[in-house]
Short mmCIF file of C-alpha atoms in Angstrom, two decimals:
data_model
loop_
_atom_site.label_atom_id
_atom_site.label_comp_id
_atom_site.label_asym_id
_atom_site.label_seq_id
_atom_site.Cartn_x
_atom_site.Cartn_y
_atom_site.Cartn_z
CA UNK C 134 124.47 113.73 29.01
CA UNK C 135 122.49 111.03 30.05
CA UNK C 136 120.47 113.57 32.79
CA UNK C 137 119.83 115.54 29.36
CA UNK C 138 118.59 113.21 27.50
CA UNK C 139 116.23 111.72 30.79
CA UNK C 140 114.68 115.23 30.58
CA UNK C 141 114.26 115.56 26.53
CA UNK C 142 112.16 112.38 26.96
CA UNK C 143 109.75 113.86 29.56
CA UNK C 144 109.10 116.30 27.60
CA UNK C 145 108.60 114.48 24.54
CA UNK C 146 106.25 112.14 26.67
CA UNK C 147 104.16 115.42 27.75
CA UNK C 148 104.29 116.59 23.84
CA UNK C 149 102.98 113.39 22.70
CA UNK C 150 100.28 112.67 25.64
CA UNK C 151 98.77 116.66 24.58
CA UNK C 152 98.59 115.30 20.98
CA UNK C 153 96.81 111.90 21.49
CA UNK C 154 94.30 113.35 24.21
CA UNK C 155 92.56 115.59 21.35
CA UNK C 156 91.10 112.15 20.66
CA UNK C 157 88.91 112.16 24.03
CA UNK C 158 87.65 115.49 22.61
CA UNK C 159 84.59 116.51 20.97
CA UNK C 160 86.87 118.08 18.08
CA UNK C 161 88.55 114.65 17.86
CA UNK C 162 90.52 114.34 14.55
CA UNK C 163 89.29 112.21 12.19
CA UNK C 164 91.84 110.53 10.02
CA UNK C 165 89.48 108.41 7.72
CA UNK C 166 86.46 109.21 6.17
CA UNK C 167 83.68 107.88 8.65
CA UNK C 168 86.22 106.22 11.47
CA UNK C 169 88.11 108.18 14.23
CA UNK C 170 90.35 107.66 16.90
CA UNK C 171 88.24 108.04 20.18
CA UNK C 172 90.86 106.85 22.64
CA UNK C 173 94.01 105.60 22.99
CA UNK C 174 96.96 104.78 25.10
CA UNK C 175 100.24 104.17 23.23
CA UNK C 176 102.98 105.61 25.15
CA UNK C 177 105.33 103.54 27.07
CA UNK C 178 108.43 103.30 29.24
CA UNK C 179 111.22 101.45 28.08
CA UNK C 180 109.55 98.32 30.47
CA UNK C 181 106.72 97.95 28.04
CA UNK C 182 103.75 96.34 28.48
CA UNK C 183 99.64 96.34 26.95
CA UNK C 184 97.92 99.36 25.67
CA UNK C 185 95.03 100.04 23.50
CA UNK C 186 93.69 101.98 20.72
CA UNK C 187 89.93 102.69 19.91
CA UNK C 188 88.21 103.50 16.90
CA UNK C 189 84.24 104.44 15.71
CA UNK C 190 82.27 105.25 12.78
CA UNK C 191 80.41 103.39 10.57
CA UNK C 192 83.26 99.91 11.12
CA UNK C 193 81.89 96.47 10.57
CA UNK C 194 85.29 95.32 10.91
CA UNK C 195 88.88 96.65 11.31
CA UNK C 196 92.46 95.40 10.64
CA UNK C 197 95.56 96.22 12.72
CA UNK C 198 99.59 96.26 11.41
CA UNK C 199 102.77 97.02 12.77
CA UNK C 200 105.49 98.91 10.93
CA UNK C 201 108.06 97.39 13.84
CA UNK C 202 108.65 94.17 15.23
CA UNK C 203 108.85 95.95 18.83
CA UNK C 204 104.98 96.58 18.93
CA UNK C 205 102.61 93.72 18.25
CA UNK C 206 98.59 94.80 17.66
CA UNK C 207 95.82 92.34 18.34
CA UNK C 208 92.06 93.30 17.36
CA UNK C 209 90.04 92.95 20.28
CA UNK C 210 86.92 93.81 18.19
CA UNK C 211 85.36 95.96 16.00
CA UNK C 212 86.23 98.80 17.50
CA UNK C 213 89.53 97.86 19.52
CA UNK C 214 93.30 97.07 18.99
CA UNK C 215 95.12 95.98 21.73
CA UNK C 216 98.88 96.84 21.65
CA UNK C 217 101.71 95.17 23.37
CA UNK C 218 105.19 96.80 23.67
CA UNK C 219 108.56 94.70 24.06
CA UNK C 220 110.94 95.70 26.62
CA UNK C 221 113.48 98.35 25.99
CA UNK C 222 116.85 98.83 26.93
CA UNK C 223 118.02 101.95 24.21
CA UNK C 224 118.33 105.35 25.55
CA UNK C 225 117.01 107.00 22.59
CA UNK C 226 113.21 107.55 21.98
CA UNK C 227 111.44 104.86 19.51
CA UNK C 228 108.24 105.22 17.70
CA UNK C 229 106.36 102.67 15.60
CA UNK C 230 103.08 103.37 13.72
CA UNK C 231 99.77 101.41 13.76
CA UNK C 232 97.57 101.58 10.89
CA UNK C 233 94.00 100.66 11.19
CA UNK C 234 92.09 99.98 8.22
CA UNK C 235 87.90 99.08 7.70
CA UNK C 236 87.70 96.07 6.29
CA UNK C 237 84.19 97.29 4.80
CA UNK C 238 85.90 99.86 2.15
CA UNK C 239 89.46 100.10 2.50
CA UNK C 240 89.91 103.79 4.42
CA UNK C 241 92.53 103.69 6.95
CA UNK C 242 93.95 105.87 10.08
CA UNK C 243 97.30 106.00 11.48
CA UNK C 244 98.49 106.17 15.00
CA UNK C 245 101.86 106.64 16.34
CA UNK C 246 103.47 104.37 19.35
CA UNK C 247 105.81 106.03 21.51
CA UNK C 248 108.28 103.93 23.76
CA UNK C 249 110.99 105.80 25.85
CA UNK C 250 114.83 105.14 26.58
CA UNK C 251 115.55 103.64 29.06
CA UNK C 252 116.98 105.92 32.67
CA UNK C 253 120.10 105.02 34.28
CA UNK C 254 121.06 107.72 35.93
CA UNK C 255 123.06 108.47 39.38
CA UNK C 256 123.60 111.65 41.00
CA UNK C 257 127.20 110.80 42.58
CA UNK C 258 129.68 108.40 41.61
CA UNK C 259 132.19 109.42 44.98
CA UNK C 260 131.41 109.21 48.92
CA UNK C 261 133.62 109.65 51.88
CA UNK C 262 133.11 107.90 54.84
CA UNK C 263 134.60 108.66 58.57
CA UNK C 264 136.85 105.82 59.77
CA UNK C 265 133.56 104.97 62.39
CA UNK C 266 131.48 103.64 59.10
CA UNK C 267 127.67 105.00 58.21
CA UNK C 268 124.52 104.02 56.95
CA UNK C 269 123.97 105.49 53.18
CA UNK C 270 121.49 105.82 50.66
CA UNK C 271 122.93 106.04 46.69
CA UNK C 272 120.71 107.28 44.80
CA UNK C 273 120.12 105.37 41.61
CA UNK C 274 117.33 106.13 38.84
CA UNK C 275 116.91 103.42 36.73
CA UNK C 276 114.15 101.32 35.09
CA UNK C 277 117.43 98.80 33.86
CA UNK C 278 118.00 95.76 35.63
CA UNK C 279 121.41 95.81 37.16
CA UNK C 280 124.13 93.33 39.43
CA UNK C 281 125.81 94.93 42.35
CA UNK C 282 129.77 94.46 43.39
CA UNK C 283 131.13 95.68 46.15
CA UNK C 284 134.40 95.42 48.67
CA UNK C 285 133.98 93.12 51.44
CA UNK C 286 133.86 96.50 53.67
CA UNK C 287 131.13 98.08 51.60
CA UNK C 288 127.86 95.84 53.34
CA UNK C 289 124.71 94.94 53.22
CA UNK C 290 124.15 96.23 49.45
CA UNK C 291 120.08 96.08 49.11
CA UNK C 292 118.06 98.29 46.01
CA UNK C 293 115.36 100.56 47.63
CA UNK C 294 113.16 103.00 46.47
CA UNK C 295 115.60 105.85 46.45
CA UNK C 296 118.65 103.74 45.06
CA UNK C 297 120.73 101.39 46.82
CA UNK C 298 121.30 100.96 50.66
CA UNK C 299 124.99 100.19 51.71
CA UNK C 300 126.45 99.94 55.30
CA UNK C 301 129.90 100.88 55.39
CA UNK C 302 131.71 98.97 58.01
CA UNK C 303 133.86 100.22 60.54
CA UNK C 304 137.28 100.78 59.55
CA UNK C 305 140.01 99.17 61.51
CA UNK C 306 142.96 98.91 59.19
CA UNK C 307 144.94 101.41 60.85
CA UNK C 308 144.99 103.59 57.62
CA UNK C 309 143.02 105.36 55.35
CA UNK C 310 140.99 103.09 52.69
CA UNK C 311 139.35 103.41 49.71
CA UNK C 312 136.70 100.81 47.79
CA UNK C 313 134.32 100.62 44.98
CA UNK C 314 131.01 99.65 43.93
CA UNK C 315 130.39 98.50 40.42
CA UNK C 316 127.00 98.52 39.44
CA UNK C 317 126.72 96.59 35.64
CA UNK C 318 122.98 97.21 33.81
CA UNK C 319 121.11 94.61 31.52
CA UNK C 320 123.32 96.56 28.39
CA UNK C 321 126.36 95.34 29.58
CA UNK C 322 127.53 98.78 31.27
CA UNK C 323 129.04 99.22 34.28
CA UNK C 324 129.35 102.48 36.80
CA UNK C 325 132.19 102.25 39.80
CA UNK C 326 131.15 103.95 43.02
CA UNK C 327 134.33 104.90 44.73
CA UNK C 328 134.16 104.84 48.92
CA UNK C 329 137.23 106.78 50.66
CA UNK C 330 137.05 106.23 54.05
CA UNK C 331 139.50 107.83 56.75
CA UNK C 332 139.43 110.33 59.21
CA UNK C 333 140.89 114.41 59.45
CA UNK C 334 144.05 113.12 61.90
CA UNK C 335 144.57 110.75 58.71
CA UNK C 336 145.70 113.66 57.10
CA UNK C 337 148.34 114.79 59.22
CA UNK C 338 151.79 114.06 58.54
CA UNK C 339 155.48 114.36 56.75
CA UNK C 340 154.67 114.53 52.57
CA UNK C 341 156.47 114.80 49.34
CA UNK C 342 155.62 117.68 46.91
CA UNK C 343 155.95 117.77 43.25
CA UNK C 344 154.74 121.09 41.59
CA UNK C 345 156.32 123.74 39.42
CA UNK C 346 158.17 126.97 40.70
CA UNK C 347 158.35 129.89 39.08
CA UNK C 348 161.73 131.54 38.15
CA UNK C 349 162.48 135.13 36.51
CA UNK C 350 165.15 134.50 34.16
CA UNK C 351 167.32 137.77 33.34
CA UNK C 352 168.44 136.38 30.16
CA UNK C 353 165.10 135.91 28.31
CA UNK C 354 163.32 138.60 31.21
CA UNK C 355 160.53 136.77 31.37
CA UNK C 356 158.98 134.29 34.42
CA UNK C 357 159.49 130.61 33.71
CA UNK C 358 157.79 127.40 35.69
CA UNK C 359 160.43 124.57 36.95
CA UNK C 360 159.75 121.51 38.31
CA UNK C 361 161.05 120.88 41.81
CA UNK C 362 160.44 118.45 44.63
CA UNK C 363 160.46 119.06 48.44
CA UNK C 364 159.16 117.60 51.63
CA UNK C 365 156.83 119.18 53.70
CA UNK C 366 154.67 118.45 57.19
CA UNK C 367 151.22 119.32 57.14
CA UNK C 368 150.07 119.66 60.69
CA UNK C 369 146.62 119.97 62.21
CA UNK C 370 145.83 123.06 63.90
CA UNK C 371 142.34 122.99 64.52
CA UNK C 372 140.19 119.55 64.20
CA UNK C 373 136.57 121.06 64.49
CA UNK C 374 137.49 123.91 61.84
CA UNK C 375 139.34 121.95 59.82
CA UNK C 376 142.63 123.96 59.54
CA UNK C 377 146.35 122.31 58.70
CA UNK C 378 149.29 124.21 58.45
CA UNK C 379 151.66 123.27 55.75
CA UNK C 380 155.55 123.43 56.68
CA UNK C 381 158.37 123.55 54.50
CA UNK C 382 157.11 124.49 51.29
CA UNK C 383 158.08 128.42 51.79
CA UNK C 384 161.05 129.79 53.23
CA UNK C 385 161.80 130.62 57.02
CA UNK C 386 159.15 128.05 58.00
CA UNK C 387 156.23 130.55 56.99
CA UNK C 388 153.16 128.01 57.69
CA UNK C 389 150.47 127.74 54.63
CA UNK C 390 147.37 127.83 55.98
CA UNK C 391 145.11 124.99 54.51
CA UNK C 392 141.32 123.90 55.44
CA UNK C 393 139.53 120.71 55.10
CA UNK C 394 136.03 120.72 53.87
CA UNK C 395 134.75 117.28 55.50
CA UNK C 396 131.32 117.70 53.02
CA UNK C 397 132.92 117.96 49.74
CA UNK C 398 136.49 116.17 50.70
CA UNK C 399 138.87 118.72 49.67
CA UNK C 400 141.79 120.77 50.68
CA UNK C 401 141.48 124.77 49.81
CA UNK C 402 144.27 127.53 50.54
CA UNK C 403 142.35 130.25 51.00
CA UNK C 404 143.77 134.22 49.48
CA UNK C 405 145.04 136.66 52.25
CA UNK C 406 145.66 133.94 55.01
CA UNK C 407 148.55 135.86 56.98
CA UNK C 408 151.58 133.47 57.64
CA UNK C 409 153.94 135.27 59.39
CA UNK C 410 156.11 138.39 60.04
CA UNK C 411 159.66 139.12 58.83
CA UNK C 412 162.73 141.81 60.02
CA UNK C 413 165.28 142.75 57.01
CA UNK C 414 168.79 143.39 57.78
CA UNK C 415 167.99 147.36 58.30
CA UNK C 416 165.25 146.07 60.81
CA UNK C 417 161.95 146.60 59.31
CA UNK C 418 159.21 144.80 59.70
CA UNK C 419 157.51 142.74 56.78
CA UNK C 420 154.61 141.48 57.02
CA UNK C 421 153.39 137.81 54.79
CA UNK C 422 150.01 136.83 53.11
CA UNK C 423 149.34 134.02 51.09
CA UNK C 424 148.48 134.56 47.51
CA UNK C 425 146.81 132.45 44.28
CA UNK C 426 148.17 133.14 41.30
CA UNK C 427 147.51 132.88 37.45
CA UNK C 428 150.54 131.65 35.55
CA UNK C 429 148.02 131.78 32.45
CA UNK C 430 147.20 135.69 33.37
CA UNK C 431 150.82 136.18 35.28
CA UNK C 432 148.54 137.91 37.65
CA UNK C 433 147.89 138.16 41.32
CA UNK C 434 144.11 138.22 41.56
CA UNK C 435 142.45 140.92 43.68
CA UNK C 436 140.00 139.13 44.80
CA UNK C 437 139.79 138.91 48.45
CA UNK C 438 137.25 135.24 48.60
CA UNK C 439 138.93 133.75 46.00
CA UNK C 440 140.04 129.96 46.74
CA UNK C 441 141.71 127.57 45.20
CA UNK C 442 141.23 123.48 46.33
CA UNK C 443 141.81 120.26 45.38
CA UNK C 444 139.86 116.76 46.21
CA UNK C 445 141.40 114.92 48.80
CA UNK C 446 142.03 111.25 47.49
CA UNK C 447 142.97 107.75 48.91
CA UNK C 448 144.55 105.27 46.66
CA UNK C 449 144.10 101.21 46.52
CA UNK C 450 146.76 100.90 48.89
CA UNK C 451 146.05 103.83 51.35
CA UNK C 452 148.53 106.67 50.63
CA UNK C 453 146.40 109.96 50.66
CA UNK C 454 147.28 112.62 48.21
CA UNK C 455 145.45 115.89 46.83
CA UNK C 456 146.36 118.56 44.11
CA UNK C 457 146.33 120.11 41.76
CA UNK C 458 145.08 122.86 43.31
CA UNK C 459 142.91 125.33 41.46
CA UNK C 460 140.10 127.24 40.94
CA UNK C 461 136.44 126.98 39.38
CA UNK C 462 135.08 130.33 39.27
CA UNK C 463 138.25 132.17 37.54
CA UNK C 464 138.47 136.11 37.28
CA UNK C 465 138.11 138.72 34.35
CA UNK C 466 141.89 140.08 33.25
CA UNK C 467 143.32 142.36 30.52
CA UNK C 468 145.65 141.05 28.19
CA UNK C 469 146.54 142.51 24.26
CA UNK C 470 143.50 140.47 22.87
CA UNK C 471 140.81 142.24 25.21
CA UNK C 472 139.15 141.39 28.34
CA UNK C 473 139.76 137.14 29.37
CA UNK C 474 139.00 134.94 31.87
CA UNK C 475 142.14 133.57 33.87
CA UNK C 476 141.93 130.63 36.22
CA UNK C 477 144.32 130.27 39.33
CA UNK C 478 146.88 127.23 39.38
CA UNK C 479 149.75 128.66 41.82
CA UNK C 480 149.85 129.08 45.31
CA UNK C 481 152.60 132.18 46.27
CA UNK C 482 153.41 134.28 49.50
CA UNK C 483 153.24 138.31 49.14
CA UNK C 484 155.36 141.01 51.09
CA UNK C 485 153.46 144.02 52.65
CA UNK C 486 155.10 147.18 54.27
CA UNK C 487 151.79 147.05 57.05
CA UNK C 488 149.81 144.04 59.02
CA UNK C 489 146.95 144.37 56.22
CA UNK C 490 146.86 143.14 52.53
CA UNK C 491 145.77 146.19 51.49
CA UNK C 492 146.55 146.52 47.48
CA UNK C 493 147.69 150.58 47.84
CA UNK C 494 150.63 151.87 46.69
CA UNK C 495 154.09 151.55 48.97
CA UNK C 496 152.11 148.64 51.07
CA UNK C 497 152.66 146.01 48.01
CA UNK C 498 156.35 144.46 48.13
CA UNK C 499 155.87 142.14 46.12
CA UNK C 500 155.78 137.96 45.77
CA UNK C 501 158.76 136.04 47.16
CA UNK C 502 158.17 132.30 46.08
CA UNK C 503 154.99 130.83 43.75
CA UNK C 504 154.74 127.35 43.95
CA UNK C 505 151.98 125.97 40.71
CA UNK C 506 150.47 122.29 39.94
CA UNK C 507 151.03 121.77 43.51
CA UNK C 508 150.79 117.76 43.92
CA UNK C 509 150.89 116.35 48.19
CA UNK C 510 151.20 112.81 48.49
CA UNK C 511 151.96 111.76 52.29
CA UNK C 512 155.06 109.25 52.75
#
């Protein structure tokens, strides 16, 4: 909201410096008979500071006033009013108006004073760091004075240009760490930075799931969620890719294939990841895909680049978790009100007859188990 309102008072400032350049004009208006505004400069950022506003025309003398207590005039001279603006810490736009008035016969002009709100604004509130520590650059807009708190890890906190410079110290705990910033402005508000810091092999290990599994009841016919807990170990397959496989959470050991996304710091399953091969009793072959699924929609979405993640987080004491999984772009469905949007929440493994995840008929078995709310915290 705050980016919003940053912009609205841009272009209010480029509304208002249009409007009071007429007065360099030729065509400058004249608000008074015989006296004009000629020049002036009354719009301000919420640090203040001196401007002025000139008049001519037949003036012997002229008087300056303030509507607001914010903007102070001073007459320079005949011809000039010098205005000084108070600083600002509000994030909303204020205006006062000056009124200049000729001494000589009364006639007066107006002019409005603009002052903006003041910015505070930061583009991320939520860095990971590698275990080995790094050299970063938050950026901060903000014409606010502001105090700076940080964990003893979290270095070297210095405002720049850009923001505020931070070294992140090495991390030799052992474990996985997370730390905040708290940066508190002049209006007594604060922001908290948060700083995970581990490493990929960090995520590797034996963890406990909590998530909802779905159930077709005979009585009422329908599919039902139930909450259930199991352990699971999440091993890593592939460091420079990024890929874990997740055991225990489906039957026969099938392996959920997981990736890492070391620039955004989340965990996505990914839709048609192949996790195994089955033979039934009569010795066929069955072949199994991973799945998302909508318990909203009770669909399977086609989709074959659908994914579904969750951020990968560190808590004050070092136990990393992530979940619940879902997904941000969601997919168009049919239901008895008309055409809706559905949103995934369920991870699930699919039977096919063939080694493809083709969706044609007498290659779909159908779903054996659909985990949803999926919740991993490691032990």
């Amino acid at each position: 909201m705050k980016q919003i309102k940053y912009y609205m008072v841009w272009m209010a400032m480029i509304a208002v410096t249009i409007f009071t350049s007429c007065s360099d004009d030729d065509a400058a208006y004249t608000f008074g008979r015989g006296m004009k505004i000629v020049s002036s400069n009354v719009i301000f950022d919420a640090a203040g500071g001196k401007g002025s506003i000139v008049v001519e025309g037949n003036v012997s003398a002229v008087k300056a006033a303030s509507n607001a207590e914010w903007c102070k005039v001073l007459v320079k001279d005949a011809n000039t009013v010098e205005v000084t603006i108070d600083k600002y810490t509000g994030y909303e736009n204020r205006d006062a108006v000056v009124t200049l008035t000729d001494e000589s016969n009364g006639n007066a002009i107006h002019a409005a004073v603009i002052q903006n709100g003041g910015i505070w604004m930061l583009t991320s509130t939520s860095y990971t760091v590698s275990n080995k520590g790094a050299d970063i650059v938050i950026p901060v807009k903000a014409d606010l004075a502001y105090d700076i708190e940080a964990a003893n890890w979290i270095k070297d906190c210095k405002k720049v240009a850009e923001g505020i410079s931070v070294k992140i110290a090495e991390n030799k705990s052992g474990k996985p760490r997370m730390g905040t910033m708290t940066l508190k402005n002049e209006r007594d508000e604060s922001t908290v930075i948060t700083f995970t810091q581990f490493d990929i092999t960090d995520i590797e290990g034996e963890y406990r799931v909590k998530c909802d599994s779905l159930f077709y009841d005979d009585w009422y016919e329908e599919d039902i969620l139930r909450s259930i807990e199991r352990d699971v170990t999440v091993k890593l397959v592939d460091e420079e890719n990024g890929i874990f496989h997740v055991m225990g959470m489906f039957a026969n050991e099938l392996p959920l294939v997981m990736n890492f996304n070391k620039e955004t710091s989340t965990m996505s399953f990914e839709q048609n990841q192949r996790m195994g091969a089955l033979v039934t009793k009569e010795g066929r072959n069955v072949y199994v895909y991973s799945k998302a699924y909508s318990y909203e929609a009770k669909q399977f979405p086609s989709s074959s680049t659908l994914n579904i993640s969750a951020p990968v987080e560190v808590s004050a004491d070092g136990v990393i978790s992530y979940g619940k999984f879902t997904d941000i772009t969601g997919f168009v469905y049919r239901s008895i009100y008309g055409s809706e949007t559905g949103y995934c929440n369920g991870i699930a493994s699919y039977f096919y007859t063939s080694d493809s995840p083709e969706r044609v008929q007498g290659n779909m078995l159908g779903y054996g188990e659909v985990y949803c709310n999926v919740l991993m915290t490691k032990n």
